[in-house]
Amino acid sequence: MYIIAVLGNFTVLFIVKREPSLHEPMYYFLCMLAVTDLVLSTSILPKTLSIFWFNSTEIDFSACLTQMYFIHCFLVMESGIFVAMALDRYVAICHPLRHSTILRNSVLAKIGVAVVLRGGILILPSFLLASQWPYCRTNIIPHTHCEHMAVMKLACADTHVSSYYSLFVLFFVTGLDVFFITVSYIQILRAIFSLPTKDARLKTFGTCGSHLCAILAFYIPALFSFLTYRFGHNVPLHFHILIANVYLLVPPMINPIIYGVRTKQIRDRLLQLITHKGTTFFFCCSGAQTMFRADLGSELVLGPLS
């Protein structure tokens, strides 16, 4: 799953960068989503695999807090990106003639900065509170990563403030974002049903299909994990751990598949890259360059997107 997530999201970034016709708001937001998914999956997977493969069960306290901050910060960012993508679909369908003037590059930059700042600022209080607690009960986290609720239960201090704040962030972020996405799609559906022919309605709605699939894949397991961890006291621990890993691993894996399969421009460009023999691809990962030739393209791109 991690390999598919990394290859899939890097492929999306590579195709959008190489193809000038994809330098549009929708694909810029898609690139932001790909970067967020890469950070989310990379925040937990290498350490999780080291636990199972090498029995490396220790993590430094500062590293644990950093991992916790990155996970929750980028989850909030991803939710904000879905709102931005819903805004792009709303403008493209309801105000198509003004799309390029409304979503100018300067506006896109402001939206991107707002998404990043919101994620960083909202999660910062939880991070600061967790860094100040005394931990004297145990130093064993019953989890594969430093999840906020798992860390909070180890503190021998009053954690009600952090608990209430995390609930506020959960319902504020999720509730507000889902509200804006719902309002956008209500307007989109009204515009679609006003179209004269059934084919036009289906074709227009088809442009939103990828976004809707990605939204459901992100919000449903995430909300289920948060709510069962907080209120599902009779749910077995191993089920909590499984769901917590699912909502951090499955969306980064399936998002590039969804957009690669359902977005015609990305699919066509990908097929051109695969069938163009002799082209050399360069990827730079962790400071090291690796070369792949197009005749080995099945190893590079067909796996995550076929």
PDB file of C-alpha atoms in Angstrom:
ATOM      1  CA  MET A   1       0.000   0.000   0.000  1.00  0.00           C
ATOM      2  CA  TYR A   2       2.816   2.402   0.823  1.00  0.00           C
ATOM      3  CA  ILE A   3       4.654   1.661  -2.436  1.00  0.00           C
ATOM      4  CA  ILE A   4       1.466   2.245  -4.439  1.00  0.00           C
ATOM      5  CA  ALA A   5       0.818   5.499  -2.546  1.00  0.00           C
ATOM      6  CA  VAL A   6       4.342   6.801  -3.186  1.00  0.00           C
ATOM      7  CA  LEU A   7       4.505   5.789  -6.854  1.00  0.00           C
ATOM      8  CA  GLY A   8       0.937   6.920  -7.557  1.00  0.00           C
ATOM      9  CA  ASN A   9       1.259  10.355  -5.997  1.00  0.00           C
ATOM     10  CA  PHE A  10       4.695  11.003  -7.484  1.00  0.00           C
ATOM     11  CA  THR A  11       3.288   9.993 -10.885  1.00  0.00           C
ATOM     12  CA  VAL A  12       0.459  12.528 -10.530  1.00  0.00           C
ATOM     13  CA  LEU A  13       2.947  15.260  -9.588  1.00  0.00           C
ATOM     14  CA  PHE A  14       5.221  14.310 -12.489  1.00  0.00           C
ATOM     15  CA  ILE A  15       2.434  14.312 -15.083  1.00  0.00           C
ATOM     16  CA  VAL A  16       0.971  17.648 -13.956  1.00  0.00           C
ATOM     17  CA  LYS A  17       4.430  19.238 -13.967  1.00  0.00           C
ATOM     18  CA  ARG A  18       5.272  17.908 -17.446  1.00  0.00           C
ATOM     19  CA  GLU A  19       1.947  18.737 -19.125  1.00  0.00           C
ATOM     20  CA  PRO A  20       1.275  22.502 -19.591  1.00  0.00           C
ATOM     21  CA  SER A  21      -2.412  21.875 -20.363  1.00  0.00           C
ATOM     22  CA  LEU A  22      -2.840  20.589 -16.784  1.00  0.00           C
ATOM     23  CA  HIS A  23      -1.621  23.826 -15.214  1.00  0.00           C
ATOM     24  CA  GLU A  24      -5.132  24.677 -14.022  1.00  0.00           C
ATOM     25  CA  PRO A  25      -6.693  25.158 -10.543  1.00  0.00           C
ATOM     26  CA  MET A  26      -8.107  21.632 -10.365  1.00  0.00           C
ATOM     27  CA  TYR A  27      -4.714  20.046 -10.982  1.00  0.00           C
ATOM     28  CA  TYR A  28      -2.889  22.455  -8.676  1.00  0.00           C
ATOM     29  CA  PHE A  29      -5.220  21.343  -5.882  1.00  0.00           C
ATOM     30  CA  LEU A  30      -4.651  17.745  -6.942  1.00  0.00           C
ATOM     31  CA  CYS A  31      -0.894  18.294  -6.562  1.00  0.00           C
ATOM     32  CA  MET A  32      -1.460  19.728  -3.084  1.00  0.00           C
ATOM     33  CA  LEU A  33      -3.490  16.624  -2.250  1.00  0.00           C
ATOM     34  CA  ALA A  34      -0.713  14.369  -3.558  1.00  0.00           C
ATOM     35  CA  VAL A  35       1.934  16.120  -1.419  1.00  0.00           C
ATOM     36  CA  THR A  36      -0.318  15.902   1.647  1.00  0.00           C
ATOM     37  CA  ASP A  37      -0.919  12.187   1.051  1.00  0.00           C
ATOM     38  CA  LEU A  38       2.815  11.563   0.679  1.00  0.00           C
ATOM     39  CA  VAL A  39       3.543  13.298   3.999  1.00  0.00           C
ATOM     40  CA  LEU A  40       0.694  11.487   5.785  1.00  0.00           C
ATOM     41  CA  SER A  41       1.724   8.000   4.689  1.00  0.00           C
ATOM     42  CA  THR A  42       5.438   8.711   5.202  1.00  0.00           C
ATOM     43  CA  SER A  43       4.757  10.014   8.709  1.00  0.00           C
ATOM     44  CA  ILE A  44       3.747   6.560   9.940  1.00  0.00           C
ATOM     45  CA  LEU A  45       4.737   3.820   7.484  1.00  0.00           C
ATOM     46  CA  PRO A  46       8.536   3.664   7.783  1.00  0.00           C
ATOM     47  CA  LYS A  47       8.317   3.475  11.580  1.00  0.00           C
ATOM     48  CA  THR A  48       5.419   1.018  11.483  1.00  0.00           C
ATOM     49  CA  LEU A  49       7.318  -1.299   9.147  1.00  0.00           C
ATOM     50  CA  SER A  50      10.414  -1.088  11.338  1.00  0.00           C
ATOM     51  CA  ILE A  51       8.299  -2.270  14.289  1.00  0.00           C
ATOM     52  CA  PHE A  52       7.201  -5.417  12.470  1.00  0.00           C
ATOM     53  CA  TRP A  53      10.342  -6.122  10.456  1.00  0.00           C
ATOM     54  CA  PHE A  54      13.113  -5.220  12.883  1.00  0.00           C
ATOM     55  CA  ASN A  55      11.302  -5.130  16.243  1.00  0.00           C
ATOM     56  CA  SER A  56      12.321  -1.458  16.524  1.00  0.00           C
ATOM     57  CA  THR A  57       9.647  -0.531  19.034  1.00  0.00           C
ATOM     58  CA  GLU A  58      11.331   2.527  20.562  1.00  0.00           C
ATOM     59  CA  ILE A  59      10.753   6.128  19.561  1.00  0.00           C
ATOM     60  CA  ASP A  60      12.202   9.250  21.105  1.00  0.00           C
ATOM     61  CA  PHE A  61       9.758  11.521  22.925  1.00  0.00           C
ATOM     62  CA  SER A  62      10.417  14.508  20.656  1.00  0.00           C
ATOM     63  CA  ALA A  63      10.108  12.290  17.570  1.00  0.00           C
ATOM     64  CA  CYS A  64       6.804  10.946  18.888  1.00  0.00           C
ATOM     65  CA  LEU A  65       5.414  14.455  19.369  1.00  0.00           C
ATOM     66  CA  THR A  66       6.668  15.482  15.920  1.00  0.00           C
ATOM     67  CA  GLN A  67       4.988  12.469  14.328  1.00  0.00           C
ATOM     68  CA  MET A  68       1.748  13.239  16.173  1.00  0.00           C
ATOM     69  CA  TYR A  69       1.834  16.865  15.023  1.00  0.00           C
ATOM     70  CA  PHE A  70       2.500  16.002  11.377  1.00  0.00           C
ATOM     71  CA  ILE A  71      -0.266  13.394  11.258  1.00  0.00           C
ATOM     72  CA  HIS A  72      -3.002  15.634  12.620  1.00  0.00           C
ATOM     73  CA  CYS A  73      -1.746  18.804  10.923  1.00  0.00           C
ATOM     74  CA  PHE A  74      -1.799  17.210   7.471  1.00  0.00           C
ATOM     75  CA  LEU A  75      -5.170  15.562   8.117  1.00  0.00           C
ATOM     76  CA  VAL A  76      -6.605  19.044   8.679  1.00  0.00           C
ATOM     77  CA  MET A  77      -4.798  20.273   5.557  1.00  0.00           C
ATOM     78  CA  GLU A  78      -6.231  17.443   3.467  1.00  0.00           C
ATOM     79  CA  SER A  79      -9.731  18.293   4.626  1.00  0.00           C
ATOM     80  CA  GLY A  80      -9.132  21.909   3.602  1.00  0.00           C
ATOM     81  CA  ILE A  81      -7.877  20.823   0.178  1.00  0.00           C
ATOM     82  CA  PHE A  82     -11.132  18.931  -0.420  1.00  0.00           C
ATOM     83  CA  VAL A  83     -13.036  22.144   0.335  1.00  0.00           C
ATOM     84  CA  ALA A  84     -10.839  24.023  -2.146  1.00  0.00           C
ATOM     85  CA  MET A  85     -11.468  21.348  -4.788  1.00  0.00           C
ATOM     86  CA  ALA A  86     -15.221  21.599  -4.154  1.00  0.00           C
ATOM     87  CA  LEU A  87     -14.949  25.371  -4.663  1.00  0.00           C
ATOM     88  CA  ASP A  88     -13.132  24.798  -7.953  1.00  0.00           C
ATOM     89  CA  ARG A  89     -15.871  22.402  -9.162  1.00  0.00           C
ATOM     90  CA  TYR A  90     -18.565  24.889  -8.118  1.00  0.00           C
ATOM     91  CA  VAL A  91     -16.969  27.759 -10.054  1.00  0.00           C
ATOM     92  CA  ALA A  92     -16.213  25.563 -13.076  1.00  0.00           C
ATOM     93  CA  ILE A  93     -19.823  24.320 -13.352  1.00  0.00           C
ATOM     94  CA  CYS A  94     -21.888  27.246 -12.042  1.00  0.00           C
ATOM     95  CA  HIS A  95     -19.719  30.103 -13.385  1.00  0.00           C
ATOM     96  CA  PRO A  96     -17.695  28.559 -16.231  1.00  0.00           C
ATOM     97  CA  LEU A  97     -17.079  31.835 -18.092  1.00  0.00           C
ATOM     98  CA  ARG A  98     -15.604  33.465 -14.975  1.00  0.00           C
ATOM     99  CA  HIS A  99     -13.560  30.446 -13.824  1.00  0.00           C
ATOM    100  CA  SER A 100     -10.186  31.810 -14.955  1.00  0.00           C
ATOM    101  CA  THR A 101     -10.860  35.262 -13.524  1.00  0.00           C
ATOM    102  CA  ILE A 102     -12.192  34.064 -10.167  1.00  0.00           C
ATOM    103  CA  LEU A 103      -9.551  31.397  -9.509  1.00  0.00           C
ATOM    104  CA  ARG A 104      -6.474  33.337 -10.575  1.00  0.00           C
ATOM    105  CA  ASN A 105      -3.005  32.177  -9.556  1.00  0.00           C
ATOM    106  CA  SER A 106      -2.891  34.793  -6.795  1.00  0.00           C
ATOM    107  CA  VAL A 107      -6.190  33.487  -5.390  1.00  0.00           C
ATOM    108  CA  LEU A 108      -4.941  29.898  -5.577  1.00  0.00           C
ATOM    109  CA  ALA A 109      -1.796  30.883  -3.672  1.00  0.00           C
ATOM    110  CA  LYS A 110      -3.881  32.530  -0.947  1.00  0.00           C
ATOM    111  CA  ILE A 111      -6.099  29.451  -0.662  1.00  0.00           C
ATOM    112  CA  GLY A 112      -3.022  27.219  -0.382  1.00  0.00           C
ATOM    113  CA  VAL A 113      -1.475  29.404   2.324  1.00  0.00           C
ATOM    114  CA  ALA A 114      -4.785  29.497   4.232  1.00  0.00           C
ATOM    115  CA  VAL A 115      -5.069  25.687   4.120  1.00  0.00           C
ATOM    116  CA  VAL A 116      -1.507  25.236   5.425  1.00  0.00           C
ATOM    117  CA  LEU A 117      -1.821  27.877   8.154  1.00  0.00           C
ATOM    118  CA  ARG A 118      -5.153  26.529   9.357  1.00  0.00           C
ATOM    119  CA  GLY A 119      -3.735  23.039   9.763  1.00  0.00           C
ATOM    120  CA  GLY A 120      -0.589  24.232  11.498  1.00  0.00           C
ATOM    121  CA  ILE A 121      -2.279  26.659  13.886  1.00  0.00           C
ATOM    122  CA  LEU A 122      -5.250  24.490  14.911  1.00  0.00           C
ATOM    123  CA  ILE A 123      -3.081  21.504  15.867  1.00  0.00           C
ATOM    124  CA  LEU A 124      -0.380  23.550  17.622  1.00  0.00           C
ATOM    125  CA  PRO A 125      -2.196  23.862  21.024  1.00  0.00           C
ATOM    126  CA  SER A 126      -2.631  20.077  21.285  1.00  0.00           C
ATOM    127  CA  PHE A 127       1.050  19.622  20.482  1.00  0.00           C
ATOM    128  CA  LEU A 128       2.127  22.189  23.103  1.00  0.00           C
ATOM    129  CA  LEU A 129      -0.126  20.681  25.781  1.00  0.00           C
ATOM    130  CA  ALA A 130       1.158  17.170  25.103  1.00  0.00           C
ATOM    131  CA  SER A 131       4.763  18.365  25.344  1.00  0.00           C
ATOM    132  CA  GLN A 132       4.138  19.755  28.867  1.00  0.00           C
ATOM    133  CA  TRP A 133       2.403  16.764  30.455  1.00  0.00           C
ATOM    134  CA  PRO A 134       4.224  14.457  32.897  1.00  0.00           C
ATOM    135  CA  TYR A 135       4.257  10.830  31.741  1.00  0.00           C
ATOM    136  CA  CYS A 136       4.589   8.549  34.737  1.00  0.00           C
ATOM    137  CA  ARG A 137       2.070   5.765  34.133  1.00  0.00           C
ATOM    138  CA  THR A 138       3.815   3.804  31.403  1.00  0.00           C
ATOM    139  CA  ASN A 139       5.957   4.487  28.373  1.00  0.00           C
ATOM    140  CA  ILE A 140       4.227   1.894  26.168  1.00  0.00           C
ATOM    141  CA  ILE A 141       1.936   3.217  23.442  1.00  0.00           C
ATOM    142  CA  PRO A 142      -0.604   0.552  22.390  1.00  0.00           C
ATOM    143  CA  HIS A 143      -0.474   1.651  18.783  1.00  0.00           C
ATOM    144  CA  THR A 144       1.657   1.561  15.633  1.00  0.00           C
ATOM    145  CA  HIS A 145       2.205   5.335  15.715  1.00  0.00           C
ATOM    146  CA  CYS A 146       1.887   8.285  18.097  1.00  0.00           C
ATOM    147  CA  GLU A 147      -1.811   8.917  17.775  1.00  0.00           C
ATOM    148  CA  HIS A 148      -3.023  11.835  19.927  1.00  0.00           C
ATOM    149  CA  MET A 149      -5.560   9.877  21.972  1.00  0.00           C
ATOM    150  CA  ALA A 150      -3.073   7.054  22.591  1.00  0.00           C
ATOM    151  CA  VAL A 151      -0.420   9.491  23.844  1.00  0.00           C
ATOM    152  CA  MET A 152      -2.928  11.450  25.940  1.00  0.00           C
ATOM    153  CA  LYS A 153      -3.952   8.328  27.866  1.00  0.00           C
ATOM    154  CA  LEU A 154      -0.348   7.868  29.078  1.00  0.00           C
ATOM    155  CA  ALA A 155      -0.202  11.245  30.830  1.00  0.00           C
ATOM    156  CA  CYS A 156      -0.632  11.327  34.613  1.00  0.00           C
ATOM    157  CA  ALA A 157      -2.213  14.789  34.534  1.00  0.00           C
ATOM    158  CA  ASP A 158      -5.573  16.398  33.884  1.00  0.00           C
ATOM    159  CA  THR A 159      -6.018  16.129  30.123  1.00  0.00           C
ATOM    160  CA  HIS A 160      -9.602  17.388  29.922  1.00  0.00           C
ATOM    161  CA  VAL A 161      -8.565  20.662  28.272  1.00  0.00           C
ATOM    162  CA  SER A 162      -6.745  18.822  25.496  1.00  0.00           C
ATOM    163  CA  SER A 163      -9.602  16.347  25.160  1.00  0.00           C
ATOM    164  CA  TYR A 164     -12.205  19.077  24.762  1.00  0.00           C
ATOM    165  CA  TYR A 165      -9.978  21.013  22.389  1.00  0.00           C
ATOM    166  CA  SER A 166      -9.402  17.972  20.176  1.00  0.00           C
ATOM    167  CA  LEU A 167     -13.175  17.440  20.043  1.00  0.00           C
ATOM    168  CA  PHE A 168     -13.597  21.090  19.082  1.00  0.00           C
ATOM    169  CA  VAL A 169     -11.035  20.756  16.287  1.00  0.00           C
ATOM    170  CA  LEU A 170     -12.663  17.534  15.072  1.00  0.00           C
ATOM    171  CA  PHE A 171     -16.175  18.950  14.832  1.00  0.00           C
ATOM    172  CA  PHE A 172     -15.088  22.445  13.812  1.00  0.00           C
ATOM    173  CA  VAL A 173     -12.865  21.252  10.965  1.00  0.00           C
ATOM    174  CA  THR A 174     -14.956  18.299   9.818  1.00  0.00           C
ATOM    175  CA  GLY A 175     -18.315  19.973  10.395  1.00  0.00           C
ATOM    176  CA  LEU A 176     -17.357  23.241   8.707  1.00  0.00           C
ATOM    177  CA  ASP A 177     -15.607  21.562   5.791  1.00  0.00           C
ATOM    178  CA  VAL A 178     -18.414  19.074   5.177  1.00  0.00           C
ATOM    179  CA  PHE A 179     -20.908  21.957   5.355  1.00  0.00           C
ATOM    180  CA  PHE A 180     -19.043  23.964   2.706  1.00  0.00           C
ATOM    181  CA  ILE A 181     -18.626  20.891   0.488  1.00  0.00           C
ATOM    182  CA  THR A 182     -22.336  20.086   0.833  1.00  0.00           C
ATOM    183  CA  VAL A 183     -23.380  23.656  -0.018  1.00  0.00           C
ATOM    184  CA  SER A 184     -21.081  23.597  -3.062  1.00  0.00           C
ATOM    185  CA  TYR A 185     -22.551  20.348  -4.343  1.00  0.00           C
ATOM    186  CA  ILE A 186     -26.124  21.500  -3.755  1.00  0.00           C
ATOM    187  CA  GLN A 187     -25.399  24.445  -6.070  1.00  0.00           C
ATOM    188  CA  ILE A 188     -23.598  22.126  -8.493  1.00  0.00           C
ATOM    189  CA  LEU A 189     -26.563  19.720  -8.611  1.00  0.00           C
ATOM    190  CA  ARG A 190     -28.981  22.586  -9.173  1.00  0.00           C
ATOM    191  CA  ALA A 191     -26.862  23.734 -12.126  1.00  0.00           C
ATOM    192  CA  ILE A 192     -26.584  20.189 -13.485  1.00  0.00           C
ATOM    193  CA  PHE A 193     -30.335  19.498 -13.348  1.00  0.00           C
ATOM    194  CA  SER A 194     -30.993  22.736 -15.196  1.00  0.00           C
ATOM    195  CA  LEU A 195     -29.056  21.461 -18.215  1.00  0.00           C
ATOM    196  CA  PRO A 196     -31.257  20.626 -21.229  1.00  0.00           C
ATOM    197  CA  THR A 197     -30.167  17.054 -22.039  1.00  0.00           C
ATOM    198  CA  LYS A 198     -29.442  13.927 -20.030  1.00  0.00           C
ATOM    199  CA  ASP A 199     -26.057  13.427 -21.730  1.00  0.00           C
ATOM    200  CA  ALA A 200     -24.980  16.937 -20.757  1.00  0.00           C
ATOM    201  CA  ARG A 201     -26.049  16.321 -17.157  1.00  0.00           C
ATOM    202  CA  LEU A 202     -24.169  13.023 -16.940  1.00  0.00           C
ATOM    203  CA  LYS A 203     -21.036  14.455 -18.554  1.00  0.00           C
ATOM    204  CA  THR A 204     -21.001  17.465 -16.226  1.00  0.00           C
ATOM    205  CA  PHE A 205     -21.630  15.379 -13.129  1.00  0.00           C
ATOM    206  CA  GLY A 206     -18.881  12.988 -14.243  1.00  0.00           C
ATOM    207  CA  THR A 207     -16.321  15.756 -13.718  1.00  0.00           C
ATOM    208  CA  CYS A 208     -17.187  15.647  -9.996  1.00  0.00           C
ATOM    209  CA  GLY A 209     -17.072  11.861  -9.622  1.00  0.00           C
ATOM    210  CA  SER A 210     -13.383  11.644  -8.698  1.00  0.00           C
ATOM    211  CA  HIS A 211     -13.727  14.355  -6.065  1.00  0.00           C
ATOM    212  CA  LEU A 212     -16.763  12.696  -4.462  1.00  0.00           C
ATOM    213  CA  CYS A 213     -15.026   9.292  -4.312  1.00  0.00           C
ATOM    214  CA  ALA A 214     -11.938  10.828  -2.685  1.00  0.00           C
ATOM    215  CA  ILE A 215     -14.087  12.698  -0.135  1.00  0.00           C
ATOM    216  CA  LEU A 216     -15.920   9.535   0.920  1.00  0.00           C
ATOM    217  CA  ALA A 217     -12.668   7.561   1.158  1.00  0.00           C
ATOM    218  CA  PHE A 218     -11.199  10.237   3.454  1.00  0.00           C
ATOM    219  CA  TYR A 219     -14.029  11.303   5.757  1.00  0.00           C
ATOM    220  CA  ILE A 220     -15.814   8.012   6.441  1.00  0.00           C
ATOM    221  CA  PRO A 221     -12.879   5.997   7.917  1.00  0.00           C
ATOM    222  CA  ALA A 222     -11.421   9.090   9.626  1.00  0.00           C
ATOM    223  CA  LEU A 223     -14.660   9.967  11.416  1.00  0.00           C
ATOM    224  CA  PHE A 224     -15.274   6.322  12.268  1.00  0.00           C
ATOM    225  CA  SER A 225     -11.801   6.034  13.801  1.00  0.00           C
ATOM    226  CA  PHE A 226     -12.043   9.257  15.830  1.00  0.00           C
ATOM    227  CA  LEU A 227     -15.502   8.519  17.190  1.00  0.00           C
ATOM    228  CA  THR A 228     -14.908   4.855  18.056  1.00  0.00           C
ATOM    229  CA  TYR A 229     -11.610   5.698  19.755  1.00  0.00           C
ATOM    230  CA  ARG A 230     -13.327   8.309  21.912  1.00  0.00           C
ATOM    231  CA  PHE A 231     -16.760   6.787  22.510  1.00  0.00           C
ATOM    232  CA  GLY A 232     -16.449   3.119  21.541  1.00  0.00           C
ATOM    233  CA  HIS A 233     -15.138   1.803  24.837  1.00  0.00           C
ATOM    234  CA  ASN A 234     -16.295  -1.740  24.072  1.00  0.00           C
ATOM    235  CA  VAL A 235     -14.502  -1.844  20.700  1.00  0.00           C
ATOM    236  CA  PRO A 236     -11.424  -4.141  20.819  1.00  0.00           C
ATOM    237  CA  LEU A 237      -8.043  -2.408  20.815  1.00  0.00           C
ATOM    238  CA  HIS A 238      -6.818  -4.218  17.714  1.00  0.00           C
ATOM    239  CA  PHE A 239      -9.841  -2.876  15.808  1.00  0.00           C
ATOM    240  CA  HIS A 240      -8.973   0.693  16.878  1.00  0.00           C
ATOM    241  CA  ILE A 241      -5.414   0.185  15.635  1.00  0.00           C
ATOM    242  CA  LEU A 242      -6.573  -1.304  12.337  1.00  0.00           C
ATOM    243  CA  ILE A 243      -9.005   1.539  11.579  1.00  0.00           C
ATOM    244  CA  ALA A 244      -6.465   4.196  12.604  1.00  0.00           C
ATOM    245  CA  ASN A 245      -4.005   2.761  10.080  1.00  0.00           C
ATOM    246  CA  VAL A 246      -6.679   2.390   7.397  1.00  0.00           C
ATOM    247  CA  TYR A 247      -7.679   6.048   7.348  1.00  0.00           C
ATOM    248  CA  LEU A 248      -4.033   7.118   7.111  1.00  0.00           C
ATOM    249  CA  LEU A 249      -3.028   4.576   4.439  1.00  0.00           C
ATOM    250  CA  VAL A 250      -6.027   3.911   2.218  1.00  0.00           C
ATOM    251  CA  PRO A 251      -6.778   7.497   1.003  1.00  0.00           C
ATOM    252  CA  PRO A 252      -3.132   8.193  -0.003  1.00  0.00           C
ATOM    253  CA  MET A 253      -3.137   4.907  -1.910  1.00  0.00           C
ATOM    254  CA  ILE A 254      -6.466   5.226  -3.731  1.00  0.00           C
ATOM    255  CA  ASN A 255      -6.518   8.993  -4.446  1.00  0.00           C
ATOM    256  CA  PRO A 256      -4.013   8.798  -7.339  1.00  0.00           C
ATOM    257  CA  ILE A 257      -5.814   5.699  -8.624  1.00  0.00           C
ATOM    258  CA  ILE A 258      -9.176   7.481  -8.532  1.00  0.00           C
ATOM    259  CA  TYR A 259      -7.882  10.592 -10.292  1.00  0.00           C
ATOM    260  CA  GLY A 260      -5.674   8.621 -12.673  1.00  0.00           C
ATOM    261  CA  VAL A 261      -8.532   6.395 -13.815  1.00  0.00           C
ATOM    262  CA  ARG A 262     -11.374   8.931 -13.840  1.00  0.00           C
ATOM    263  CA  THR A 263      -9.561  12.054 -15.088  1.00  0.00           C
ATOM    264  CA  LYS A 264      -9.208  11.822 -18.857  1.00  0.00           C
ATOM    265  CA  GLN A 265      -6.352  14.338 -19.158  1.00  0.00           C
ATOM    266  CA  ILE A 266      -4.178  12.515 -16.611  1.00  0.00           C
ATOM    267  CA  ARG A 267      -5.067   9.109 -18.046  1.00  0.00           C
ATOM    268  CA  ASP A 268      -4.262  10.133 -21.613  1.00  0.00           C
ATOM    269  CA  ARG A 269      -0.974  11.774 -20.628  1.00  0.00           C
ATOM    270  CA  LEU A 270       0.001   8.690 -18.626  1.00  0.00           C
ATOM    271  CA  LEU A 271      -0.692   6.416 -21.582  1.00  0.00           C
ATOM    272  CA  GLN A 272       1.449   8.671 -23.786  1.00  0.00           C
ATOM    273  CA  LEU A 273       4.336   8.386 -21.325  1.00  0.00           C
ATOM    274  CA  ILE A 274       3.985   4.596 -21.153  1.00  0.00           C
ATOM    275  CA  THR A 275       3.843   4.087 -24.922  1.00  0.00           C
ATOM    276  CA  HIS A 276       6.622   6.574 -25.726  1.00  0.00           C
ATOM    277  CA  LYS A 277       9.553   4.161 -25.790  1.00  0.00           C
ATOM    278  CA  GLY A 278      13.021   5.287 -24.961  1.00  0.00           C
ATOM    279  CA  THR A 279      12.108   8.186 -22.691  1.00  0.00           C
ATOM    280  CA  THR A 280      14.064   8.372 -19.466  1.00  0.00           C
ATOM    281  CA  PHE A 281      12.367   9.320 -16.230  1.00  0.00           C
ATOM    282  CA  PHE A 282      14.172  10.888 -13.291  1.00  0.00           C
ATOM    283  CA  PHE A 283      12.873  10.804  -9.744  1.00  0.00           C
ATOM    284  CA  CYS A 284      14.739  12.176  -6.751  1.00  0.00           C
ATOM    285  CA  CYS A 285      13.853  10.521  -3.482  1.00  0.00           C
ATOM    286  CA  SER A 286      15.650  11.202  -0.190  1.00  0.00           C
ATOM    287  CA  GLY A 287      18.549  12.857  -1.980  1.00  0.00           C
ATOM    288  CA  ALA A 288      19.283   9.952  -4.319  1.00  0.00           C
ATOM    289  CA  GLN A 289      18.421   9.880  -8.056  1.00  0.00           C
ATOM    290  CA  THR A 290      16.978   6.771  -9.670  1.00  0.00           C
ATOM    291  CA  MET A 291      16.494   6.299 -13.424  1.00  0.00           C
ATOM    292  CA  PHE A 292      13.678   4.307 -15.011  1.00  0.00           C
ATOM    293  CA  ARG A 293      13.393   3.691 -18.744  1.00  0.00           C
ATOM    294  CA  ALA A 294      10.011   3.658 -20.421  1.00  0.00           C
ATOM    295  CA  ASP A 295      10.408   0.027 -21.444  1.00  0.00           C
ATOM    296  CA  LEU A 296      10.340  -0.718 -17.702  1.00  0.00           C
ATOM    297  CA  GLY A 297       7.344   1.563 -17.286  1.00  0.00           C
ATOM    298  CA  SER A 298       5.132  -1.181 -15.933  1.00  0.00           C
ATOM    299  CA  GLU A 299       7.219  -1.152 -12.753  1.00  0.00           C
ATOM    300  CA  LEU A 300       6.926   2.606 -12.474  1.00  0.00           C
ATOM    301  CA  VAL A 301       3.330   3.500 -13.228  1.00  0.00           C
ATOM    302  CA  LEU A 302       1.142   0.606 -14.329  1.00  0.00           C
ATOM    303  CA  GLY A 303       1.098  -0.978 -10.882  1.00  0.00           C
ATOM    304  CA  PRO A 304      -0.672   1.830  -9.018  1.00  0.00           C
ATOM    305  CA  LEU A 305      -2.892   3.001 -11.843  1.00  0.00           C
ATOM    306  CA  SER A 306      -3.970  -0.047 -13.816  1.00  0.00           C
TER     307      SER A 306
END
